[in-house]
Structures are given as structure tokens and as C-alpha cells.
GROMACS .gro file of C-alpha atoms in nm:
model
  472
    1MET     CA    1  -7.808  -2.648   2.388
    2GLU     CA    2  -7.877  -3.016   2.339
    3GLN     CA    3  -7.880  -3.210   2.668
    4LEU     CA    4  -7.543  -3.379   2.708
    5SER     CA    5  -7.508  -3.745   2.798
    6LYS     CA    6  -7.400  -3.799   3.158
    7LYS     CA    7  -7.260  -4.145   3.084
    8THR     CA    8  -6.894  -4.144   3.185
    9ILE     CA    9  -6.675  -4.279   2.905
   10VAL     CA   10  -6.326  -4.201   3.044
   11SER     CA   11  -6.217  -4.174   3.407
   12LEU     CA   12  -5.876  -4.086   3.541
   13ARG     CA   13  -5.836  -4.190   3.902
   14ASP     CA   14  -5.556  -4.048   4.120
   15ILE     CA   15  -5.315  -4.018   3.826
   16PHE     CA   16  -4.957  -3.940   3.927
   17ILE     CA   17  -4.658  -3.913   3.695
   18ARG     CA   18  -4.305  -3.770   3.706
   19PHE     CA   19  -4.045  -3.711   3.435
   20ASP     CA   20  -3.681  -3.681   3.548
   21GLY     CA   21  -3.792  -3.640   3.909
   22GLU     CA   22  -4.029  -3.352   3.829
   23VAL     CA   23  -4.398  -3.403   3.911
   24ILE     CA   24  -4.603  -3.356   3.591
   25LEU     CA   25  -4.946  -3.473   3.712
   26ASN     CA   26  -5.010  -3.461   4.085
   27HIS     CA   27  -5.287  -3.712   4.169
   28ILE     CA   28  -5.551  -3.580   3.929
   29ASN     CA   29  -5.909  -3.713   3.902
   30LEU     CA   30  -6.126  -3.654   3.597
   31ASP     CA   31  -6.449  -3.789   3.442
   32ILE     CA   32  -6.526  -3.729   3.073
   33HIS     CA   33  -6.876  -3.791   2.943
   34GLU     CA   34  -6.998  -3.953   2.625
   35LYS     CA   35  -7.058  -3.722   2.324
   36GLU     CA   36  -6.916  -3.409   2.492
   37PHE     CA   37  -6.658  -3.165   2.361
   38VAL     CA   38  -6.422  -3.114   2.653
   39THR     CA   39  -6.115  -2.891   2.642
   40ILE     CA   40  -5.810  -2.923   2.865
   41LEU     CA   41  -5.677  -2.569   2.898
   42GLY     CA   42  -5.366  -2.433   3.065
   43PRO     CA   43  -5.025  -2.270   3.020
   44SER     CA   44  -4.720  -2.448   2.883
   45GLY     CA   45  -4.589  -2.709   3.125
   46CYS     CA   46  -4.916  -2.750   3.318
   47GLY     CA   47  -4.962  -3.119   3.228
   48LYS     CA   48  -5.244  -3.095   2.974
   49THR     CA   49  -5.070  -3.282   2.688
   50THR     CA   50  -4.949  -3.551   2.930
   51THR     CA   51  -5.311  -3.600   3.041
   52LEU     CA   52  -5.415  -3.646   2.678
   53ARG     CA   53  -5.129  -3.890   2.613
   54ILE     CA   54  -5.225  -4.097   2.917
   55ILE     CA   55  -5.582  -4.127   2.785
   56GLY     CA   56  -5.443  -4.225   2.442
   57GLY     CA   57  -5.206  -4.487   2.585
   58PHE     CA   58  -4.887  -4.313   2.469
   59VAL     CA   59  -4.773  -4.259   2.831
   60GLU     CA   60  -4.826  -4.482   3.134
   61PRO     CA   61  -4.891  -4.318   3.474
   62GLU     CA   62  -4.662  -4.398   3.765
   63SER     CA   63  -4.971  -4.465   3.977
   64GLY     CA   64  -5.347  -4.433   3.940
   65ASP     CA   65  -5.604  -4.591   3.708
   66VAL     CA   66  -5.724  -4.514   3.354
   67MET     CA   67  -6.083  -4.637   3.305
   68PHE     CA   68  -6.279  -4.674   2.979
   69ASP     CA   69  -6.648  -4.759   3.018
   70GLY     CA   70  -6.576  -4.869   3.375
   71LYS     CA   71  -6.291  -5.105   3.281
   72ARG     CA   72  -5.929  -5.046   3.385
   73ILE     CA   73  -5.710  -5.021   3.073
   74ASN     CA   74  -5.366  -4.936   3.216
   75GLY     CA   75  -5.104  -5.098   2.994
   76THR     CA   76  -5.335  -5.133   2.693
   77PRO     CA   77  -5.146  -5.004   2.384
   78PRO     CA   78  -5.289  -4.711   2.180
   79ASN     CA   79  -5.399  -4.932   1.886
   80LYS     CA   80  -5.609  -5.145   2.122
   81ARG     CA   81  -5.796  -4.846   2.266
   82ASN     CA   82  -6.108  -4.713   2.094
   83VAL     CA   83  -5.936  -4.376   2.050
   84ASN     CA   84  -5.776  -4.180   1.765
   85THR     CA   85  -5.548  -3.878   1.791
   86VAL     CA   86  -5.509  -3.564   1.578
   87PHE     CA   87  -5.175  -3.396   1.645
   88GLN     CA   88  -5.065  -3.036   1.578
   89LYS     CA   89  -4.845  -3.175   1.300
   90TYR     CA   90  -5.105  -3.371   1.109
   91SER     CA   91  -4.866  -3.652   1.004
   92LEU     CA   92  -5.038  -3.698   0.668
   93PHE     CA   93  -4.867  -3.919   0.411
   94PRO     CA   94  -4.738  -3.679   0.142
   95HIS     CA   95  -4.714  -3.952  -0.125
   96LEU     CA   96  -5.083  -4.050  -0.083
   97ASN     CA   97  -5.383  -3.855  -0.208
   98VAL     CA   98  -5.670  -3.740   0.015
   99PHE     CA   99  -5.873  -4.061  -0.029
  100ASP     CA  100  -5.581  -4.292   0.052
  101ASN     CA  101  -5.478  -4.085   0.356
  102VAL     CA  102  -5.828  -4.113   0.501
  103ALA     CA  103  -5.858  -4.483   0.404
  104PHE     CA  104  -5.523  -4.581   0.557
  105GLY     CA  105  -5.656  -4.710   0.890
  106LEU     CA  106  -5.942  -4.899   0.725
  107LYS     CA  107  -5.699  -5.077   0.490
  108LEU     CA  108  -5.490  -5.186   0.788
  109LYS     CA  109  -5.805  -5.345   0.930
  110LYS     CA  110  -5.855  -5.539   0.601
  111ILE     CA  111  -6.201  -5.391   0.545
  112PRO     CA  112  -6.354  -5.471   0.200
  113LYS     CA  113  -6.284  -5.215  -0.076
  114ALA     CA  114  -6.650  -5.129  -0.134
  115GLU     CA  115  -6.703  -5.058   0.237
  116ILE     CA  116  -6.384  -4.847   0.249
  117LYS     CA  117  -6.504  -4.637  -0.044
  118GLU     CA  118  -6.844  -4.584   0.115
  119LYS     CA  119  -6.700  -4.489   0.457
  120VAL     CA  120  -6.430  -4.255   0.318
  121THR     CA  121  -6.675  -4.081   0.080
  122ARG     CA  122  -6.922  -4.024   0.364
  123MET     CA  123  -6.649  -3.896   0.600
  124LEU     CA  124  -6.507  -3.653   0.341
  125ALA     CA  125  -6.858  -3.512   0.298
  126THR     CA  126  -6.884  -3.470   0.677
  127VAL     CA  127  -6.566  -3.257   0.683
  128ASP     CA  128  -6.663  -3.061   0.366
  129LEU     CA  129  -6.403  -3.223   0.139
  130LYS     CA  130  -6.636  -3.397  -0.104
  131GLY     CA  131  -6.471  -3.405  -0.449
  132TYR     CA  132  -6.118  -3.380  -0.306
  133GLU     CA  133  -6.056  -3.756  -0.311
  134LYS     CA  134  -5.780  -3.751  -0.574
  135ARG     CA  135  -5.608  -3.429  -0.464
  136SER     CA  136  -5.250  -3.441  -0.339
  137VAL     CA  137  -5.243  -3.351   0.033
  138ALA     CA  138  -4.931  -3.141  -0.035
  139LYS     CA  139  -5.147  -2.904  -0.247
  140LEU     CA  140  -5.411  -2.848   0.021
  141SER     CA  141  -5.434  -2.545   0.250
  142GLY     CA  142  -5.359  -2.580   0.622
  143GLY     CA  143  -5.729  -2.591   0.706
  144GLN     CA  144  -5.797  -2.856   0.442
  145GLN     CA  145  -5.505  -3.069   0.565
  146GLN     CA  146  -5.645  -3.046   0.913
  147ARG     CA  147  -5.985  -3.167   0.794
  148VAL     CA  148  -5.815  -3.464   0.622
  149ALA     CA  149  -5.644  -3.549   0.952
  150ILE     CA  150  -5.978  -3.531   1.136
  151ALA     CA  151  -6.150  -3.744   0.870
  152ARG     CA  152  -5.873  -4.004   0.900
  153ALA     CA  153  -5.920  -4.010   1.279
  154LEU     CA  154  -6.300  -4.036   1.257
  155VAL     CA  155  -6.337  -4.287   0.973
  156CYS     CA  156  -6.238  -4.585   1.190
  157ASP     CA  157  -6.533  -4.499   1.417
  158PRO     CA  158  -6.353  -4.454   1.751
  159GLU     CA  159  -6.554  -4.351   2.055
  160ILE     CA  160  -6.306  -4.075   2.142
  161ILE     CA  161  -6.105  -3.828   1.935
  162LEU     CA  162  -5.801  -3.672   2.105
  163LEU     CA  163  -5.688  -3.339   1.959
  164ASP     CA  164  -5.350  -3.200   2.066
  165GLU     CA  165  -5.343  -2.827   1.972
  166PRO     CA  166  -5.450  -2.910   1.613
  167LEU     CA  167  -5.509  -2.544   1.519
  168GLY     CA  168  -5.167  -2.425   1.636
  169ALA     CA  169  -5.014  -2.408   1.287
  170LEU     CA  170  -5.300  -2.208   1.130
  171ASP     CA  171  -5.326  -1.831   1.088
  172LEU     CA  172  -5.567  -1.638   1.311
  173LYS     CA  173  -5.856  -1.605   1.062
  174LEU     CA  174  -5.843  -1.974   0.969
  175ARG     CA  175  -5.818  -2.076   1.335
  176LYS     CA  176  -6.141  -1.891   1.413
  177SER     CA  177  -6.334  -2.054   1.126
  178MET     CA  178  -6.191  -2.398   1.210
  179GLN     CA  179  -6.304  -2.363   1.574
  180LEU     CA  180  -6.664  -2.347   1.454
  181GLU     CA  181  -6.610  -2.626   1.200
  182LEU     CA  182  -6.459  -2.857   1.461
  183LYS     CA  183  -6.756  -2.806   1.692
  184GLU     CA  184  -6.993  -2.871   1.400
  185ILE     CA  185  -6.808  -3.194   1.307
  186GLN     CA  186  -6.825  -3.310   1.670
  187GLN     CA  187  -7.200  -3.246   1.683
  188LYS     CA  188  -7.257  -3.421   1.347
  189THR     CA  189  -7.060  -3.731   1.444
  190GLN     CA  190  -7.170  -3.739   1.812
  191LYS     CA  191  -6.821  -3.846   1.919
  192THR     CA  192  -6.643  -3.748   2.240
  193PHE     CA  193  -6.378  -3.486   2.156
  194ILE     CA  194  -6.099  -3.421   2.409
  195TYR     CA  195  -5.912  -3.112   2.298
  196VAL     CA  196  -5.589  -2.964   2.437
  197THR     CA  197  -5.502  -2.595   2.397
  198HIS     CA  198  -5.345  -2.298   2.575
  199ASP     CA  199  -5.580  -2.065   2.379
  200GLN     CA  200  -5.862  -1.941   2.605
  201GLU     CA  201  -6.082  -1.825   2.317
  202GLU     CA  202  -6.070  -2.170   2.155
  203ALA     CA  203  -6.174  -2.330   2.483
  204LEU     CA  204  -6.463  -2.091   2.541
  205THR     CA  205  -6.583  -2.108   2.177
  206MET     CA  206  -6.594  -2.486   2.128
  207SER     CA  207  -6.634  -2.661   2.460
  208ASP     CA  208  -6.924  -2.809   2.650
  209ARG     CA  209  -6.690  -2.820   2.951
  210VAL     CA  210  -6.347  -2.673   3.017
  211ILE     CA  211  -6.081  -2.827   3.244
  212VAL     CA  212  -5.835  -2.560   3.361
  213MET     CA  213  -5.496  -2.702   3.464
  214ASN     CA  214  -5.191  -2.548   3.626
  215ASN     CA  215  -4.875  -2.697   3.769
  216GLY     CA  216  -4.993  -3.059   3.738
  217VAL     CA  217  -5.331  -3.013   3.908
  218ILE     CA  218  -5.685  -2.938   3.792
  219GLU     CA  219  -5.785  -2.592   3.915
  220GLN     CA  220  -6.145  -2.589   3.791
  221ILE     CA  221  -6.390  -2.784   3.574
  222GLY     CA  222  -6.706  -2.622   3.437
  223THR     CA  223  -6.898  -2.484   3.142
  224PRO     CA  224  -6.733  -2.192   2.957
  225GLU     CA  225  -6.982  -1.962   3.131
  226ASP     CA  226  -6.894  -2.099   3.477
  227ILE     CA  227  -6.520  -2.071   3.415
  228TYR     CA  228  -6.547  -1.712   3.292
  229ASN     CA  229  -6.810  -1.578   3.534
  230GLU     CA  230  -6.727  -1.780   3.846
  231PRO     CA  231  -6.350  -1.848   3.852
  232VAL     CA  232  -6.244  -2.038   4.164
  233ASN     CA  233  -5.919  -1.847   4.213
  234ALA     CA  234  -5.697  -1.571   4.077
  235PHE     CA  235  -5.507  -1.807   3.846
  236VAL     CA  236  -5.825  -1.911   3.660
  237ALA     CA  237  -5.957  -1.554   3.650
  238ASP     CA  238  -5.628  -1.426   3.512
  239PHE     CA  239  -5.590  -1.707   3.259
  240ILE     CA  240  -5.946  -1.691   3.121
  241GLY     CA  241  -6.013  -1.361   2.948
  242GLU     CA  242  -5.920  -1.020   3.082
  243ALA     CA  243  -5.979  -0.936   3.447
  244ASN     CA  244  -5.904  -0.682   3.716
  245ILE     CA  245  -5.772  -0.892   4.005
  246LEU     CA  246  -5.735  -0.692   4.323
  247ASN     CA  247  -5.632  -0.758   4.682
  248GLY     CA  248  -5.929  -0.714   4.910
  249THR     CA  249  -6.057  -0.775   5.261
  250MET     CA  250  -6.387  -0.952   5.324
  251ILE     CA  251  -6.526  -0.736   5.605
  252ASP     CA  252  -6.823  -0.967   5.659
  253ASP     CA  253  -7.080  -1.156   5.450
  254CYS     CA  254  -7.172  -0.943   5.145
  255ARG     CA  255  -6.928  -0.667   5.242
  256ILE     CA  256  -6.588  -0.621   5.075
  257LYS     CA  257  -6.315  -0.358   5.103
  258ILE     CA  258  -6.110  -0.285   4.790
  259LEU     CA  259  -5.903   0.017   4.690
  260GLY     CA  260  -5.979   0.173   5.027
  261LYS     CA  261  -6.358   0.162   4.983
  262GLU     CA  262  -6.621  -0.068   5.134
  263LEU     CA  263  -6.867  -0.211   4.881
  264GLU     CA  264  -7.165  -0.442   4.882
  265CYS     CA  265  -7.118  -0.784   4.714
  266VAL     CA  266  -7.315  -1.111   4.704
  267ASP     CA  267  -7.058  -1.360   4.839
  268LYS     CA  268  -7.077  -1.515   5.185
  269GLY     CA  269  -6.886  -1.760   5.402
  270PHE     CA  270  -6.535  -1.611   5.391
  271GLY     CA  271  -6.538  -1.502   5.757
  272LYS     CA  272  -6.469  -1.157   5.898
  273ASN     CA  273  -6.173  -0.938   5.795
  274THR     CA  274  -6.035  -1.214   5.570
  275PRO     CA  275  -5.777  -1.128   5.299
  276VAL     CA  276  -5.924  -1.234   4.962
  277ASP     CA  277  -5.874  -1.190   4.589
  278VAL     CA  278  -6.140  -0.987   4.408
  279VAL     CA  279  -6.220  -1.020   4.037
  280ILE     CA  280  -6.402  -0.755   3.836
  281ARG     CA  281  -6.426  -0.808   3.460
  282PRO     CA  282  -6.347  -0.496   3.249
  283GLU     CA  283  -6.690  -0.503   3.081
  284ASP     CA  284  -6.864  -0.495   3.422
  285ILE     CA  285  -6.733  -0.148   3.515
  286GLU     CA  286  -6.970   0.141   3.435
  287ILE     CA  287  -6.816   0.481   3.360
  288THR     CA  288  -6.986   0.765   3.553
  289SER     CA  289  -6.919   1.122   3.654
  290PRO     CA  290  -6.662   1.144   3.937
  291ALA     CA  291  -6.940   1.243   4.181
  292ASP     CA  292  -7.146   0.931   4.102
  293GLY     CA  293  -6.860   0.679   4.112
  294GLN     CA  294  -6.773   0.430   4.385
  295PHE     CA  295  -6.413   0.499   4.277
  296THR     CA  296  -6.248   0.774   4.076
  297GLY     CA  297  -5.946   0.754   3.853
  298ILE     CA  298  -5.746   0.929   3.582
  299VAL     CA  299  -5.769   0.793   3.224
  300GLN     CA  300  -5.422   0.690   3.104
  301LYS     CA  301  -5.504   0.520   2.771
  302SER     CA  302  -5.803   0.458   2.548
  303THR     CA  303  -5.791   0.225   2.247
  304PHE     CA  304  -6.080   0.158   2.009
  305LYS     CA  305  -6.122  -0.220   1.968
  306GLY     CA  306  -6.413  -0.229   1.723
  307VAL     CA  307  -6.696  -0.328   1.956
  308HIS     CA  308  -6.569  -0.133   2.259
  309TYR     CA  309  -6.301   0.100   2.389
  310GLU     CA  310  -6.031  -0.049   2.610
  311MET     CA  311  -5.932   0.203   2.874
  312SER     CA  312  -5.656   0.203   3.134
  313VAL     CA  313  -5.747   0.410   3.441
  314MET     CA  314  -5.518   0.482   3.737
  315CYS     CA  315  -5.708   0.464   4.065
  316ASP     CA  316  -5.445   0.599   4.305
  317LYS     CA  317  -5.153   0.356   4.235
  318CYS     CA  318  -5.367   0.076   4.090
  319GLU     CA  319  -5.434   0.028   3.718
  320ILE     CA  320  -5.796  -0.060   3.631
  321LEU     CA  321  -5.891  -0.196   3.288
  322ILE     CA  322  -6.233  -0.097   3.149
  323HIS     CA  323  -6.417  -0.215   2.835
  324SER     CA  324  -6.691   0.033   2.745
  325THR     CA  325  -6.889   0.148   2.441
  326LYS     CA  326  -6.810   0.506   2.543
  327THR     CA  327  -6.472   0.661   2.608
  328ALA     CA  328  -6.324   0.954   2.801
  329GLU     CA  329  -6.040   1.191   2.727
  330ILE     CA  330  -5.689   1.086   2.829
  331GLY     CA  331  -5.597   1.277   3.146
  332SER     CA  332  -5.960   1.329   3.249
  333LYS     CA  333  -6.103   1.219   3.585
  334ILE     CA  334  -6.388   0.967   3.572
  335GLY     CA  335  -6.605   0.775   3.817
  336MET     CA  336  -6.646   0.396   3.812
  337ARG     CA  337  -6.933   0.181   3.941
  338VAL     CA  338  -6.977  -0.196   3.974
  339ILE     CA  339  -7.300  -0.369   4.077
  340PRO     CA  340  -7.265  -0.618   4.368
  341PHE     CA  341  -7.337  -0.924   4.148
  342ASN     CA  342  -7.032  -0.849   3.929
  343ILE     CA  343  -6.784  -0.846   4.217
  344GLN     CA  344  -6.642  -1.201   4.242
  345ILE     CA  345  -6.469  -1.301   4.568
  346MET     CA  346  -6.213  -1.584   4.584
  347ASN     CA  347  -5.980  -1.738   4.839
  348LYS     CA  348  -5.619  -1.637   4.795
  349LEU     CA  349  -5.388  -1.880   4.614
  350LEU     CA  350  -5.162  -1.887   4.922
  351PRO     CA  351  -5.288  -1.878   5.283
  352PHE     CA  352  -5.008  -1.635   5.380
  353TYR     CA  353  -4.877  -1.300   5.259
  354ASN     CA  354  -4.537  -1.270   5.427
  355ASN     CA  355  -4.270  -1.538   5.385
  356ILE     CA  356  -4.178  -1.661   5.734
  357LEU     CA  357  -3.863  -1.861   5.809
  358GLU     CA  358  -3.763  -2.025   6.136
  359VAL     CA  359  -3.386  -2.078   6.135
  360GLN     CA  360  -3.085  -2.125   6.360
  361VAL     CA  361  -2.766  -1.917   6.333
  362LYS     CA  362  -2.493  -2.156   6.216
  363TYR     CA  363  -2.206  -1.906   6.204
  364SER     CA  364  -2.166  -1.541   6.294
  365ASP     CA  365  -1.895  -1.274   6.314
  366GLU     CA  366  -1.959  -0.981   6.546
  367GLN     CA  367  -1.667  -0.776   6.415
  368GLU     CA  368  -1.770  -0.814   6.050
  369ASN     CA  369  -2.137  -0.781   6.154
  370TYR     CA  370  -2.297  -1.072   5.970
  371PHE     CA  371  -2.439  -1.417   6.035
  372GLN     CA  372  -2.526  -1.728   5.834
  373PHE     CA  373  -2.799  -1.991   5.844
  374ASP     CA  374  -2.882  -2.300   5.637
  375LEU     CA  375  -3.190  -2.310   5.415
  376GLU     CA  376  -3.271  -2.600   5.183
  377ASP     CA  377  -2.908  -2.716   5.158
  378GLU     CA  378  -2.783  -2.361   5.090
  379SER     CA  379  -2.585  -2.139   5.326
  380ILE     CA  380  -2.749  -1.795   5.342
  381THR     CA  381  -2.552  -1.487   5.457
  382VAL     CA  382  -2.723  -1.190   5.627
  383LYS     CA  383  -2.504  -0.878   5.630
  384ASP     CA  384  -2.520  -0.580   5.868
  385ARG     CA  385  -2.679  -0.785   6.147
  386TYR     CA  386  -2.532  -1.003   6.422
  387TYR     CA  387  -2.673  -1.282   6.639
  388GLU     CA  388  -2.477  -1.536   6.840
  389GLN     CA  389  -2.417  -1.880   6.693
  390GLY     CA  390  -2.702  -2.116   6.794
  391THR     CA  391  -2.964  -1.838   6.820
  392ASN     CA  392  -3.307  -1.943   6.695
  393LEU     CA  393  -3.467  -1.678   6.474
  394LYS     CA  394  -3.801  -1.607   6.312
  395ILE     CA  395  -3.735  -1.407   5.993
  396THR     CA  396  -4.032  -1.239   5.823
  397LEU     CA  397  -3.968  -1.151   5.457
  398PRO     CA  398  -4.243  -0.946   5.289
  399PRO     CA  399  -4.308  -1.029   4.921
  400ASP     CA  400  -4.117  -0.720   4.805
  401ALA     CA  401  -3.803  -0.851   4.983
  402LEU     CA  402  -3.781  -1.131   4.726
  403SER     CA  403  -3.645  -1.088   4.374
  404LEU     CA  404  -3.518  -1.300   4.088
  405ALA     CA  405  -3.139  -1.295   4.094
  406GLY     CA  406  -3.014  -1.065   3.818
  407ASP     CA  407  -2.671  -1.226   3.829
  408GLY     CA  408  -2.825  -1.573   3.787
  409VAL     CA  409  -2.683  -1.695   4.120
  410GLY     CA  410  -2.919  -1.596   4.404
  411ASP     CA  411  -2.961  -1.729   4.758
  412LEU     CA  412  -3.172  -2.026   4.642
  413LYS     CA  413  -3.141  -2.197   4.303
  414ASP     CA  414  -3.400  -2.349   4.069
  415LEU     CA  415  -3.731  -2.229   4.212
  416TYR     CA  416  -4.031  -2.318   3.996
  417ILE     CA  417  -4.262  -2.032   3.892
  418GLU     CA  418  -4.608  -2.168   3.966
  419SER     CA  419  -4.823  -1.865   3.884
  420VAL     CA  420  -4.798  -1.499   3.781
  421VAL     CA  421  -5.104  -1.281   3.848
  422TYR     CA  422  -5.117  -0.905   3.775
  423LYS     CA  423  -5.282  -0.716   4.062
  424GLY     CA  424  -5.309  -0.368   3.910
  425GLU     CA  425  -4.989  -0.239   4.076
  426HIS     CA  426  -4.753  -0.532   4.024
  427ASN     CA  427  -4.739  -0.905   3.953
  428GLU     CA  428  -4.787  -1.144   4.243
  429ILE     CA  429  -4.564  -1.444   4.171
  430ILE     CA  430  -4.586  -1.778   4.350
  431LEU     CA  431  -4.266  -1.982   4.346
  432GLU     CA  432  -4.203  -2.334   4.470
  433SER     CA  433  -3.875  -2.460   4.616
  434ASP     CA  434  -3.797  -2.809   4.748
  435GLU     CA  435  -3.961  -2.750   5.085
  436ARG     CA  436  -4.213  -2.465   5.053
  437LYS     CA  437  -4.389  -2.198   4.848
  438TRP     CA  438  -4.289  -1.832   4.831
  439LEU     CA  439  -4.479  -1.513   4.744
  440MET     CA  440  -4.295  -1.240   4.552
  441LEU     CA  441  -4.391  -0.905   4.397
  442SER     CA  442  -4.246  -0.801   4.062
  443ASP     CA  443  -4.297  -0.524   3.808
  444THR     CA  444  -4.185  -0.753   3.524
  445ASP     CA  445  -4.379  -1.035   3.360
  446GLU     CA  446  -4.219  -1.370   3.435
  447GLN     CA  447  -4.286  -1.695   3.248
  448VAL     CA  448  -4.472  -1.967   3.441
  449ALA     CA  449  -4.335  -2.323   3.445
  450THR     CA  450  -3.973  -2.201   3.434
  451TYR     CA  451  -3.695  -2.233   3.692
  452VAL     CA  452  -3.529  -1.926   3.840
  453PRO     CA  453  -3.280  -1.829   4.116
  454LEU     CA  454  -3.418  -1.628   4.412
  455SER     CA  455  -3.249  -1.350   4.611
  456PHE     CA  456  -3.349  -1.208   4.951
  457ASP     CA  457  -3.324  -0.843   5.060
  458PHE     CA  458  -3.282  -0.878   5.436
  459SER     CA  459  -3.289  -0.498   5.484
  460LYS     CA  460  -3.669  -0.532   5.440
  461ALA     CA  461  -3.701  -0.827   5.681
  462ASP     CA  462  -3.812  -0.842   6.045
  463PHE     CA  463  -3.603  -1.054   6.285
  464GLU     CA  464  -3.732  -1.201   6.609
  465VAL     CA  465  -3.534  -1.415   6.853
  466ILE     CA  466  -3.722  -1.732   6.945
  467ASN     CA  467  -3.655  -1.849   7.297
  468PRO     CA  468  -3.576  -2.220   7.291
  469LYS     CA  469  -3.809  -2.430   7.507
  470ARG     CA  470  -3.652  -2.529   7.837
  471GLU     CA  471  -3.642  -2.903   7.891
  472GLY     CA  472  -3.781  -3.052   8.210
   0.00000   0.00000   0.00000
């Protein structure tokens, strides 16, 4: 790969922005280099399009600085920035032909006709539309319209091209070919491309660097290889490609326990007996005889995918996904092996497993056998348990004591789903309320960046009376 320029062309410094009281970007910092193809990747609602719009000047941050070539440009309107944007809806002028669509920005700048003709002709050749000058844009295919939009953005010679999910409207086959064409155009023109998508394959195919965002923060920045092979946490591992993400315990340096077995790995520095997340990619699992495997499991499904078989194997209660050039019969017992280098260890997304509350009993009824406490402006009732009014309690709620309220009411309203990660047996869901984060287990797939009501099952909770400190 050609050596990329390390000159920083755009910097975002401590960018913070809210819409309607909701934090969209939470103090992010980002440097983008000259002549690189960088992709901002993340699920819906993570803040990626807002980041792009702040760079383009369409949105102003509440606080923080936007820097171009070392100069602060907050408040500078989009037309005064050396940037052009290609949107998902290409916004071409249907009454103008291809030439006039591409020439539009040059005509606004009052550039001489001969120079416009030369620039537009050269740019149409760059995007493989030579000879299309007089065609109506309405009669072009989706891919051709997209190339017209890119030519129009490039012809005014901006330093930076912003692309907001520009392949979203195309069919799968055309998307794949346009990914390669876009990268080729970027390399031909030597412009900085900043591309927004939620499509992991697009990001890995085209980018020099990938910025993975979630919930208004940047989770990881790196090359496609770094992001795929060395994810920093379970969210990145789950979002980029397919992965087996398992709960594990770091016994000591280079020693991990997963699925009841101790294995050798290459990671260090997590401490002793530390709960961690473990990532094993499906293609890194070797199928063996049961006697030769580190683990054994029963084959549940096997699907031929062209290059490999995709197999689902139950290892006790945990589902393991395997990609292999060989398959095994459904119902058969197989062994599985993973070399130490392919076992990736990561810190957990939350530093706790159980949800612990410290509360005071506000009201109780011994005869009816219940009590109430206040939590985040809600009154919570615990049935079949009595403590005197004023008692201080520590309540420990395991993740399986939390559920999304089926009746839509719940004990707490409007919790934000921050992440959903499948752990082989169930989804681990992280929710955020006004004052804290919660960990929940669920067998259903929930949508991140949505708001949900939460219910508690206190029959699964532990209660401990906290003795108030005596004064004096």
C-alpha cells in the first residue's frame, strides 16, 4: 500500500453536541490525514452523520473546536469550507444533462467556459462517464447517477469529499462494484475522502482507516486489519464481521478460562482471575476429532456459503459459530481447537456484572407484605418482602432479573439501549438510565439506540440491610 500522508487536514477537538437534551456526540477527538480514505462506521443513532455534518459546516457543535489545516473554522458556512458533500440522495438536477450537473458549481464561481469544459470533460473521464455529457441524468442507472454526483463534488477541487452513505440506494451487486470504484477514484484524485456507513464490509473494503462509533463516542480507530483482528471491546468485535464473544476469566498472564476449560493465550496485563470478554473468529476454529479437541460440541446446523461451510455447534449450552472448508454431519460430535494467537482478550464493557442498588425504604406494609423505595424519580414496589420504613438496603439484581416491560409500562421508563452483544447463550444488553448503566440478559434481539421501559424481578434479587453509620 502506498505510504499515507501523516499531515493532519481536519481535527475535531472535544466536540460535544445535544439535540433535544439528548447527547449526540460526547466530547469526541479525531484527526483525519491528508489523502486518506477514512470511514466513520457505526449503528444507527451512534453520531456518525452528525460528525460528518460538523466537518461540513451544516451543524455547529455546542462546544469544542473544528480545525482545518490548523485553523479554527467554527461558524464558517459550508460554502466557505474547502469541502464538498455527496449525500445518499444525490440531489442531481433532473432538468440538466450530465455535463451541466457536473459544471453547476464551476458556473456559480464564474469560471470561463473553456476552462469549465476542460475540467468537466477530465472529471467525467475520471469517473468513467466519458461520452455521457449530453445524457439526461433521469435516464442513468443508480451507479451512473452516483458517479455524476461524485464528479460534481470533485470538479471544484475541494481538499475533502464527505460521503454520507452514498451507496445506500444501490442493489447489492452494484454496491460491491461501486466500493472498488470509489476507492479507485479516491486514489486517482488524491483527495481526502470521509465516508459514513453502517455497512461493515464497505468500511473494511475501502478504508485506509476505520473509526468505529457507538452511543456518541469513538470506540476504536485503526486500519481495517486492526479493527477486525484486534477489536478493543465486545461492541467492536460484534459489530465488525462475525465473532464468537464469550465470557471468560483471565487466570493469569497468557492463561484464560472459557467454557469451563483453561487455555493458553498471548495476552497479558489483565491481572489474576479477572472477568473478561473473549473473541474467537469463526474462521479461526479448527475442526478435529472429539479426542483431539480443546472443546467438544454437537453440530446443530451446517450451511454451504460458497467458499466455506457455516456451522452452528452447541458446546454444552453455548452456541459456537465455525467457518470451515470441511463440514460434519448434523447431530455428530466434533472437537474444536484454537491456537493461542487467535484468542483475543478484552476488558468488559461494564466493570460490574450484577446491578447493585443502595436504597431507603420509603413506605412499607407488614400486613400486605410489601415495601416501596424511590429510584430515579419513580416509586418502585417490592412485593412479598417487608422491611421497616427508613431501613437502608443494598439490593443486588443479577442481569437475568431485568427485562423489557412487555406491557410497555415497567418500573423505569425510557432507558436507552447502548449495546447488544450475543454471548453464545443469550444477548448481553447494556442500558442507560438518567443516573447509571444496567446490564441485562435477553434471548431476543433488541435494537440499539432505542428507548425502552425496564422491569425488575425482585424474586431473583438479594437483599442486605445496611446499618446506618452512628454519628459521634
